[in-house]
Short mmCIF file of C-alpha atoms in Angstrom, two decimals:
data_model
loop_
_atom_site.label_atom_id
_atom_site.label_comp_id
_atom_site.label_asym_id
_atom_site.label_seq_id
_atom_site.Cartn_x
_atom_site.Cartn_y
_atom_site.Cartn_z
CA MET A 1 -79.37 49.21 -0.78
CA ARG A 2 -79.34 45.83 -1.68
CA TYR A 3 -77.72 42.77 -1.34
CA PRO A 4 -76.49 40.84 -3.87
CA ASN A 5 -79.32 38.83 -5.03
CA GLY A 6 -81.25 41.87 -5.84
CA LYS A 7 -83.62 41.92 -1.83
CA ILE A 8 -84.02 45.36 -0.89
CA TYR A 9 -82.05 45.57 2.52
CA SER A 10 -83.80 46.26 5.02
CA LYS A 11 -81.86 48.06 7.85
CA ASP A 12 -84.43 46.76 11.00
CA LYS A 13 -82.94 42.42 10.06
CA LEU A 14 -80.26 43.50 11.16
CA ASN A 15 -80.12 44.58 13.39
CA LEU A 16 -82.41 41.61 15.02
CA ASP A 17 -81.36 38.56 16.77
CA THR A 18 -82.88 35.11 15.45
CA SER A 19 -83.46 32.31 16.81
CA ILE A 20 -82.77 29.28 14.88
CA LYS A 21 -85.87 28.05 15.38
CA GLU A 22 -87.06 32.02 14.59
CA LYS A 23 -84.43 32.03 11.39
CA LYS A 24 -86.52 28.80 9.74
CA HIS A 25 -88.64 30.67 7.63
CA TYR A 26 -86.19 32.99 6.42
CA ASN A 27 -84.16 30.11 5.65
CA LEU A 28 -86.51 28.90 3.34
CA LYS A 29 -86.97 31.83 1.17
CA ASP A 30 -82.99 31.82 1.92
CA ASN A 31 -82.65 28.83 0.06
CA ALA A 32 -84.56 30.09 -3.37
CA SER A 33 -81.29 32.50 -3.86
CA ASN A 34 -79.25 29.71 -2.23
CA ARG A 35 -77.58 32.09 -0.07
CA GLY A 36 -76.62 28.54 2.20
CA MET A 37 -78.00 26.59 5.14
CA GLY A 38 -78.64 27.55 8.30
CA LEU A 39 -76.45 26.76 11.11
CA GLU A 40 -78.01 23.52 12.57
CA GLU A 41 -78.34 22.34 9.09
CA ASP A 42 -74.21 22.47 8.74
CA ILE A 43 -74.07 21.22 13.02
CA SER A 44 -75.94 18.15 11.80
CA ASN A 45 -74.73 17.53 8.95
CA SER A 46 -71.11 17.64 11.22
CA CYS A 47 -72.89 15.43 13.66
CA GLU A 48 -73.44 12.35 10.67
CA TYR A 49 -70.09 13.11 9.79
CA TYR A 50 -67.95 12.55 12.73
CA ASN A 51 -70.92 9.22 13.67
CA ASN A 52 -69.60 6.99 10.46
CA LEU A 53 -66.38 7.71 12.00
CA ASN A 54 -67.00 7.11 14.85
CA VAL A 55 -65.44 9.23 16.86
CA CYS A 56 -68.48 9.83 18.66
CA LEU A 57 -72.35 10.11 19.27
CA ILE A 58 -74.26 13.05 18.80
CA TYR A 59 -77.55 14.16 18.16
CA LYS A 60 -80.42 16.37 18.00
CA ARG A 61 -82.75 16.11 21.02
CA PRO A 62 -86.50 14.90 19.10
CA THR A 63 -88.36 18.26 20.88
CA PRO A 64 -90.80 16.87 23.01
CA ILE A 65 -94.80 16.37 21.04
CA LYS A 66 -97.07 15.64 23.64
CA VAL A 67 -99.91 13.07 21.64
CA VAL A 68 -103.01 13.25 22.75
CA LYS A 69 -105.14 11.86 20.62
CA MET A 70 -104.68 8.72 17.36
CA ASP A 71 -106.35 7.99 14.41
CA LYS A 72 -108.66 4.93 14.92
CA ILE A 73 -107.67 3.34 11.59
CA ASN A 74 -104.07 4.19 11.61
CA LYS A 75 -102.14 3.11 14.23
CA SER A 76 -99.51 5.25 14.04
CA LYS A 77 -101.07 8.31 12.69
CA ILE A 78 -101.87 11.10 15.00
CA THR A 79 -104.27 13.34 14.55
CA GLU A 80 -103.81 15.77 17.75
CA ALA A 81 -101.00 16.58 18.72
CA TYR A 82 -98.84 19.33 20.86
CA PHE A 83 -95.54 20.68 20.99
CA SER A 84 -94.21 20.58 25.10
CA SER A 85 -92.92 23.68 27.09
CA LYS A 86 -89.58 21.31 28.56
CA SER A 87 -87.09 20.75 25.42
CA THR A 88 -83.89 22.43 26.83
CA THR A 89 -80.98 22.64 24.62
CA ASP A 90 -80.59 21.17 20.68
CA TYR A 91 -77.76 18.49 20.76
CA ASN A 92 -75.85 15.85 22.37
CA GLY A 93 -74.28 12.70 22.92
CA VAL A 94 -70.74 11.17 23.92
CA TYR A 95 -67.02 12.36 22.84
CA LYS A 96 -64.22 10.57 24.83
CA GLY A 97 -66.16 9.05 27.06
CA LYS A 98 -67.38 12.11 28.05
CA TYR A 99 -70.99 13.91 27.84
CA MET A 100 -70.90 16.39 25.27
CA ASP A 101 -74.54 18.48 25.52
CA PHE A 102 -74.93 22.27 23.71
CA GLU A 103 -77.28 24.69 22.24
CA ALA A 104 -76.90 26.26 18.37
CA LYS A 105 -78.21 30.13 18.13
CA GLU A 106 -77.00 32.43 14.68
CA THR A 107 -78.14 36.36 15.06
CA ILE A 108 -77.35 38.98 12.18
CA ASN A 109 -76.57 41.07 15.24
CA LYS A 110 -73.12 42.39 13.65
CA THR A 111 -71.53 44.16 17.23
CA SER A 112 -72.96 41.21 20.11
CA PHE A 113 -75.01 38.31 21.05
CA SER A 114 -78.08 39.04 22.66
CA PHE A 115 -79.06 36.70 25.63
CA HIS A 116 -82.48 36.71 24.68
CA ASN A 117 -82.26 34.38 22.85
CA ILE A 118 -81.35 31.06 25.22
CA ARG A 119 -83.91 31.02 27.37
CA SER A 120 -83.67 29.94 31.33
CA GLN A 121 -83.87 26.19 31.25
CA GLN A 122 -80.78 26.32 28.72
CA ILE A 123 -79.49 27.88 31.47
CA GLU A 124 -80.03 25.54 34.24
CA HIS A 125 -79.95 22.47 32.66
CA LEU A 126 -76.22 23.93 30.97
CA SER A 127 -75.05 24.83 34.66
CA LYS A 128 -76.16 20.47 35.85
CA VAL A 129 -73.98 19.28 33.06
CA THR A 130 -71.08 21.53 33.56
CA LYS A 131 -71.27 20.94 37.49
CA LEU A 132 -71.04 17.21 36.84
CA GLY A 133 -68.45 17.58 35.00
CA GLY A 134 -70.03 17.36 31.27
CA LEU A 135 -68.70 19.34 28.32
CA ALA A 136 -71.63 22.61 27.88
CA PHE A 137 -71.17 24.75 24.83
CA PHE A 138 -73.12 26.83 22.90
CA ILE A 139 -72.14 27.24 19.11
CA ILE A 140 -72.45 30.45 18.90
CA ARG A 141 -72.40 32.38 15.14
CA MET A 142 -71.98 35.39 13.31
CA LYS A 143 -73.82 36.15 10.35
CA ALA A 144 -73.19 39.17 9.74
CA TYR A 145 -68.98 37.61 9.47
CA ASN A 146 -69.38 34.26 7.96
CA GLU A 147 -67.70 32.91 11.73
CA THR A 148 -69.06 30.05 13.91
CA TYR A 149 -67.28 30.08 17.53
CA LEU A 150 -67.93 27.90 20.28
CA LEU A 151 -68.44 29.40 23.67
CA LYS A 152 -67.94 27.02 26.74
CA TYR A 153 -71.48 27.54 28.78
CA SER A 154 -68.75 28.24 31.39
CA ASP A 155 -67.30 31.36 30.66
CA ILE A 156 -69.89 32.88 29.67
CA GLU A 157 -72.20 31.68 33.29
CA PRO A 158 -70.52 34.64 34.99
CA PHE A 159 -73.11 36.95 31.66
CA LEU A 160 -75.80 34.84 32.50
CA VAL A 161 -75.70 35.30 36.40
CA SER A 162 -75.12 38.21 37.31
CA LYS A 163 -77.43 39.86 34.25
CA LEU A 164 -75.45 43.42 34.13
CA ARG A 165 -75.58 42.62 30.38
CA ALA A 166 -78.50 41.44 28.14
CA SER A 167 -75.57 40.70 25.54
CA LEU A 168 -72.65 39.87 24.72
CA PRO A 169 -70.15 41.96 22.75
CA TYR A 170 -68.46 40.15 19.70
CA SER A 171 -65.05 41.49 20.68
CA TYR A 172 -65.86 38.50 23.69
CA ILE A 173 -66.43 36.14 21.71
CA LYS A 174 -63.75 36.59 20.27
CA GLU A 175 -61.61 36.35 22.34
CA ASN A 176 -62.76 33.45 24.56
CA GLY A 177 -64.65 31.56 22.12
CA PHE A 178 -62.64 28.81 20.05
CA LEU A 179 -63.00 29.93 16.18
CA ILE A 180 -64.58 26.77 14.60
CA GLU A 181 -62.63 26.21 11.08
CA GLU A 182 -64.84 25.32 8.36
CA SER A 183 -64.76 22.51 5.75
CA TYR A 184 -66.52 21.03 2.90
CA LEU A 185 -66.17 17.63 5.22
CA PRO A 186 -67.72 18.51 7.96
CA ARG A 187 -68.88 21.17 7.11
CA LEU A 188 -68.09 22.78 11.04
CA LYS A 189 -64.58 20.69 12.92
CA PHE A 190 -66.78 21.98 15.81
CA LEU A 191 -64.30 18.61 17.96
CA GLN A 192 -61.22 20.24 16.96
CA ALA A 193 -62.63 23.71 19.12
CA VAL A 194 -64.69 21.04 21.35
CA ASP A 195 -60.58 19.35 21.71
CA LYS A 196 -58.70 23.09 21.85
CA ALA A 197 -61.86 24.23 24.92
CA PHE A 198 -61.93 21.07 27.05
CA PHE A 199 -58.84 18.48 26.18
CA GLY A 200 -56.55 21.28 25.73
CA MET A 201 -54.91 19.64 22.54
CA MET B 1 -105.94 -20.60 38.78
CA ARG B 2 -106.68 -17.17 39.38
CA TYR B 3 -104.97 -13.42 40.23
CA PRO B 4 -105.51 -12.70 43.98
CA ASN B 5 -107.31 -9.86 41.80
CA GLY B 6 -109.51 -13.04 40.82
CA LYS B 7 -108.48 -11.60 36.97
CA ILE B 8 -108.66 -16.00 35.21
CA TYR B 9 -104.71 -17.40 34.85
CA SER B 10 -103.19 -17.04 31.55
CA LYS B 11 -100.48 -19.48 30.32
CA ASP B 12 -99.92 -17.48 27.82
CA LYS B 13 -98.62 -13.89 28.48
CA LEU B 14 -96.46 -16.00 31.78
CA ASN B 15 -94.28 -17.44 28.08
CA LEU B 16 -94.47 -13.46 26.99
CA ASP B 17 -91.08 -11.92 26.67
CA THR B 18 -92.82 -7.96 26.56
CA SER B 19 -91.04 -4.56 25.82
CA ILE B 20 -91.91 -2.11 28.18
CA LYS B 21 -94.10 -0.18 25.19
CA GLU B 22 -96.21 -3.35 24.42
CA LYS B 23 -97.18 -3.41 28.48
CA LYS B 24 -97.76 0.31 28.66
CA HIS B 25 -101.72 -1.31 27.87
CA TYR B 26 -100.75 -4.32 30.14
CA ASN B 27 -99.36 -1.55 33.38
CA LEU B 28 -103.00 0.57 32.96
CA LYS B 29 -105.44 -2.59 33.19
CA ASP B 30 -103.26 -3.00 36.36
CA ASN B 31 -103.19 0.06 38.04
CA ALA B 32 -106.66 -0.35 37.99
CA SER B 33 -106.20 -3.16 41.00
CA ASN B 34 -103.20 -1.68 42.11
CA ARG B 35 -100.51 -3.93 40.53
CA GLY B 36 -98.25 -1.37 41.40
CA MET B 37 -95.73 1.49 38.41
CA GLY B 38 -94.27 -1.01 35.99
CA LEU B 39 -90.10 -0.19 35.36
CA GLU B 40 -90.00 3.06 33.08
CA GLU B 41 -92.23 5.10 35.51
CA ASP B 42 -89.81 4.03 38.11
CA ILE B 43 -86.69 4.39 36.98
CA SER B 44 -87.72 7.57 35.21
CA ASN B 45 -89.54 8.05 39.08
CA SER B 46 -85.90 7.84 39.95
CA CYS B 47 -83.71 9.90 38.18
CA GLU B 48 -86.03 12.67 39.25
CA TYR B 49 -84.88 12.21 41.99
CA TYR B 50 -81.15 12.00 41.62
CA ASN B 51 -81.56 14.93 38.82
CA ASN B 52 -83.05 16.52 41.54
CA LEU B 53 -79.91 15.98 44.44
CA ASN B 54 -77.76 17.29 41.25
CA VAL B 55 -75.74 13.85 41.24
CA CYS B 56 -76.64 13.16 37.86
CA LEU B 57 -78.65 14.40 34.91
CA ILE B 58 -81.00 11.79 33.41
CA TYR B 59 -83.89 12.12 31.18
CA LYS B 60 -85.86 10.02 28.97
CA ARG B 61 -85.37 10.83 25.99
CA PRO B 62 -88.49 12.10 23.89
CA THR B 63 -90.04 9.35 21.28
CA PRO B 64 -89.06 11.72 17.41
CA ILE B 65 -92.82 12.75 15.64
CA LYS B 66 -92.58 13.58 12.72
CA VAL B 67 -94.79 16.45 11.96
CA VAL B 68 -96.78 16.67 8.67
CA LYS B 69 -99.56 19.16 9.50
CA MET B 70 -99.83 21.71 11.47
CA ASP B 71 -103.57 23.43 12.74
CA LYS B 72 -103.93 26.96 10.55
CA ILE B 73 -105.42 28.61 13.63
CA ASN B 74 -104.49 26.74 17.27
CA LYS B 75 -100.46 27.96 15.68
CA SER B 76 -99.21 25.27 18.59
CA LYS B 77 -101.40 22.18 17.86
CA ILE B 78 -100.41 19.52 15.00
CA THR B 79 -103.73 18.03 13.57
CA GLU B 80 -101.01 15.07 11.74
CA ALA B 81 -98.06 13.15 12.42
CA TYR B 82 -95.98 9.93 13.17
CA PHE B 83 -93.95 7.97 15.04
CA SER B 84 -90.26 7.85 13.88
CA SER B 85 -88.76 4.94 13.80
CA LYS B 86 -85.29 6.49 14.66
CA SER B 87 -85.36 6.11 17.94
CA THR B 88 -82.53 3.99 19.57
CA THR B 89 -83.05 3.61 23.42
CA ASP B 90 -84.68 5.08 26.01
CA TYR B 91 -82.33 6.97 28.83
CA ASN B 92 -79.46 9.33 28.16
CA GLY B 93 -78.07 11.13 30.80
CA VAL B 94 -74.66 12.88 32.69
CA TYR B 95 -73.56 10.96 35.39
CA LYS B 96 -69.60 12.09 36.80
CA GLY B 97 -68.39 13.48 34.03
CA LYS B 98 -68.93 9.76 32.26
CA TYR B 99 -72.14 9.98 29.49
CA MET B 100 -74.31 6.70 30.37
CA ASP B 101 -76.75 5.15 28.14
CA PHE B 102 -79.81 2.91 28.78
CA GLU B 103 -82.27 0.74 27.06
CA ALA B 104 -85.22 -0.18 30.03
CA LYS B 105 -86.84 -3.80 29.16
CA GLU B 106 -88.88 -6.15 31.38
CA THR B 107 -89.75 -9.70 30.97
CA ILE B 108 -93.27 -12.26 32.96
CA ASN B 109 -90.20 -15.13 32.29
CA LYS B 110 -89.34 -16.97 34.74
CA THR B 111 -86.15 -18.43 32.52
CA SER B 112 -84.64 -16.13 30.33
CA PHE B 113 -84.93 -12.73 29.16
CA SER B 114 -85.40 -12.89 25.23
CA PHE B 115 -83.47 -11.33 22.21
CA HIS B 116 -86.74 -10.18 20.62
CA ASN B 117 -86.34 -6.89 23.33
CA ILE B 118 -84.24 -5.68 22.05
CA ARG B 119 -83.70 -4.31 18.22
CA SER B 120 -80.75 -4.13 16.65
CA GLN B 121 -79.92 -0.37 15.94
CA GLN B 122 -80.44 -0.56 20.01
CA ILE B 123 -77.73 -3.14 19.93
CA GLU B 124 -76.14 -0.95 17.68
CA HIS B 125 -76.24 2.59 19.14
CA LEU B 126 -74.86 0.36 22.02
CA SER B 127 -71.92 -0.89 21.23
CA LYS B 128 -71.16 2.81 19.37
CA VAL B 129 -71.84 4.47 23.33
CA THR B 130 -69.35 1.71 24.37
CA LYS B 131 -66.74 2.19 22.26
CA LEU B 132 -66.69 5.54 23.18
CA GLY B 133 -65.78 5.07 26.36
CA GLY B 134 -70.10 5.85 27.87
CA LEU B 135 -71.47 3.56 30.45
CA ALA B 136 -74.11 1.48 28.81
CA PHE B 137 -76.72 -0.57 29.85
CA PHE B 138 -79.81 -2.58 30.33
CA ILE B 139 -81.61 -2.19 32.89
CA ILE B 140 -83.18 -5.25 33.31
CA ARG B 141 -86.58 -6.23 35.60
CA MET B 142 -87.84 -10.48 36.17
CA LYS B 143 -91.19 -9.23 36.74
CA ALA B 144 -92.06 -13.37 37.97
CA TYR B 145 -88.99 -12.73 40.87
CA ASN B 146 -89.68 -9.05 41.11
CA GLU B 147 -86.31 -8.25 40.35
CA THR B 148 -84.56 -5.87 38.49
CA TYR B 149 -80.23 -5.59 37.78
CA LEU B 150 -78.10 -3.39 36.17
CA LEU B 151 -76.59 -5.60 33.17
CA LYS B 152 -73.30 -3.55 31.82
CA TYR B 153 -73.35 -4.52 27.38
CA SER B 154 -70.25 -5.64 27.30
CA ASP B 155 -71.37 -8.46 29.55
CA ILE B 156 -74.70 -9.13 26.94
CA GLU B 157 -72.53 -8.08 23.42
CA PRO B 158 -70.95 -11.85 23.30
CA PHE B 159 -74.50 -13.17 22.99
CA LEU B 160 -75.70 -10.49 21.18
CA VAL B 161 -73.79 -10.58 18.27
CA SER B 162 -73.20 -13.86 18.13
CA LYS B 163 -76.34 -15.34 18.13
CA LEU B 164 -76.22 -18.69 18.71
CA ARG B 165 -78.71 -17.77 21.84
CA ALA B 166 -82.31 -15.81 21.92
CA SER B 167 -82.47 -15.92 25.60
CA LEU B 168 -80.39 -14.41 28.30
CA PRO B 169 -80.28 -17.06 31.11
CA TYR B 170 -81.74 -15.81 33.89
CA SER B 171 -79.12 -17.62 36.08
CA TYR B 172 -76.78 -15.79 34.05
CA ILE B 173 -78.22 -12.71 34.06
CA LYS B 174 -78.34 -13.14 38.82
CA GLU B 175 -74.79 -14.52 38.04
CA ASN B 176 -73.61 -11.17 35.61
CA GLY B 177 -76.11 -8.94 37.14
CA PHE B 178 -76.26 -6.44 39.20
CA LEU B 179 -79.07 -5.87 41.40
CA ILE B 180 -80.60 -3.03 42.29
CA GLU B 181 -81.69 -1.98 45.65
CA GLU B 182 -85.43 -0.71 45.66
CA SER B 183 -86.54 1.58 47.94
CA TYR B 184 -89.17 4.20 48.93
CA LEU B 185 -87.15 6.91 47.19
CA PRO B 186 -85.62 5.99 44.65
CA ARG B 187 -87.37 3.55 43.32
CA LEU B 188 -84.37 1.58 41.85
CA LYS B 189 -81.24 2.55 43.49
CA PHE B 190 -79.52 2.48 40.02
CA LEU B 191 -76.76 4.37 40.08
CA GLN B 192 -75.10 2.61 43.58
CA ALA B 193 -75.55 -0.52 40.21
CA VAL B 194 -73.73 2.55 37.58
CA ASP B 195 -70.85 2.22 40.69
CA LYS B 196 -70.44 -1.32 41.34
CA ALA B 197 -70.77 -1.78 37.20
CA PHE B 198 -68.13 0.71 36.04
CA PHE B 199 -66.71 2.77 38.83
CA GLY B 200 -65.63 -0.85 40.52
CA MET B 201 -67.41 0.96 44.49
#
């Protein structure tokens, strides 16, 4: 069995839940065959679109990097640095005065979204944001169906905390998530989903 | 004339408004003579204190760094990178559900706070946050008086936009700012000032 572009189909790939960061290599390969952008790029472009319209201000959090050494001649050049493990979620910002904070994940699994994709720091962080009245959620893309959902952190928390399940079934995502409409501009109309999920609109 | 630690007094130094980033070198020298922490450290420590009490969640924004080259053997080691100019303000987070965003600055000037310390990107950013209903402000420390004030962005905006003045007079800061009480823990009780400034408490 082959993909439309002629690549040989690999069953392993389809069973593997992959975080965006891991996906990057995959997408680089994908781009060569024009199979479309990744979720992270879709969201960043949509944020830029919304930000320019002044309806919100949402940015991708810079990855924390610990700088160890600078170049002696070129003062803006860093010659030794390390990725810090302190990072929390991907995006945060302001919408309707409220604090908004979310993490984006995609999976190629057909039946569920594995919790292995979510780090304990991210759970702790989004739990605190929720308690403080912020809008905390995940944007989860089910690549097999080309569907992207907003899932409120509070709707997933019981699963994450109880640890009774290692994944969120696709049926639960369909039922409790808010399907994000896609368009040309913005690529993902995720603020519509935010309005439904948090403002009952 | 000399400082208590024996250093020779420099009149130039007192006339120079200095941003926190520029102050870092100065503080490094200061620490050796135990003249106390800088504003940035005071704020970061106070955020940590408040965050641990779960009354808010405020973090220092990581400095955006553009990674160019990684080490071939040590996969976590960055060997070439540059500071990006895209950075906006120092801190953001959530308090009482609201989005909070602020910039910290200190000056050793006795009569005013110079607007040269504030970059146009920061003005644009805080203006947008204000329009979107977020809590946008500056924390300004007048080192000469050992006083730290919260100044709402909306109270400074007319000065920043009109460009009629190059600085904010100390008298204006005293009258329109909210003095931040200092203590041992937290070092700066800035949430009290936020309550007064934005929640009329």
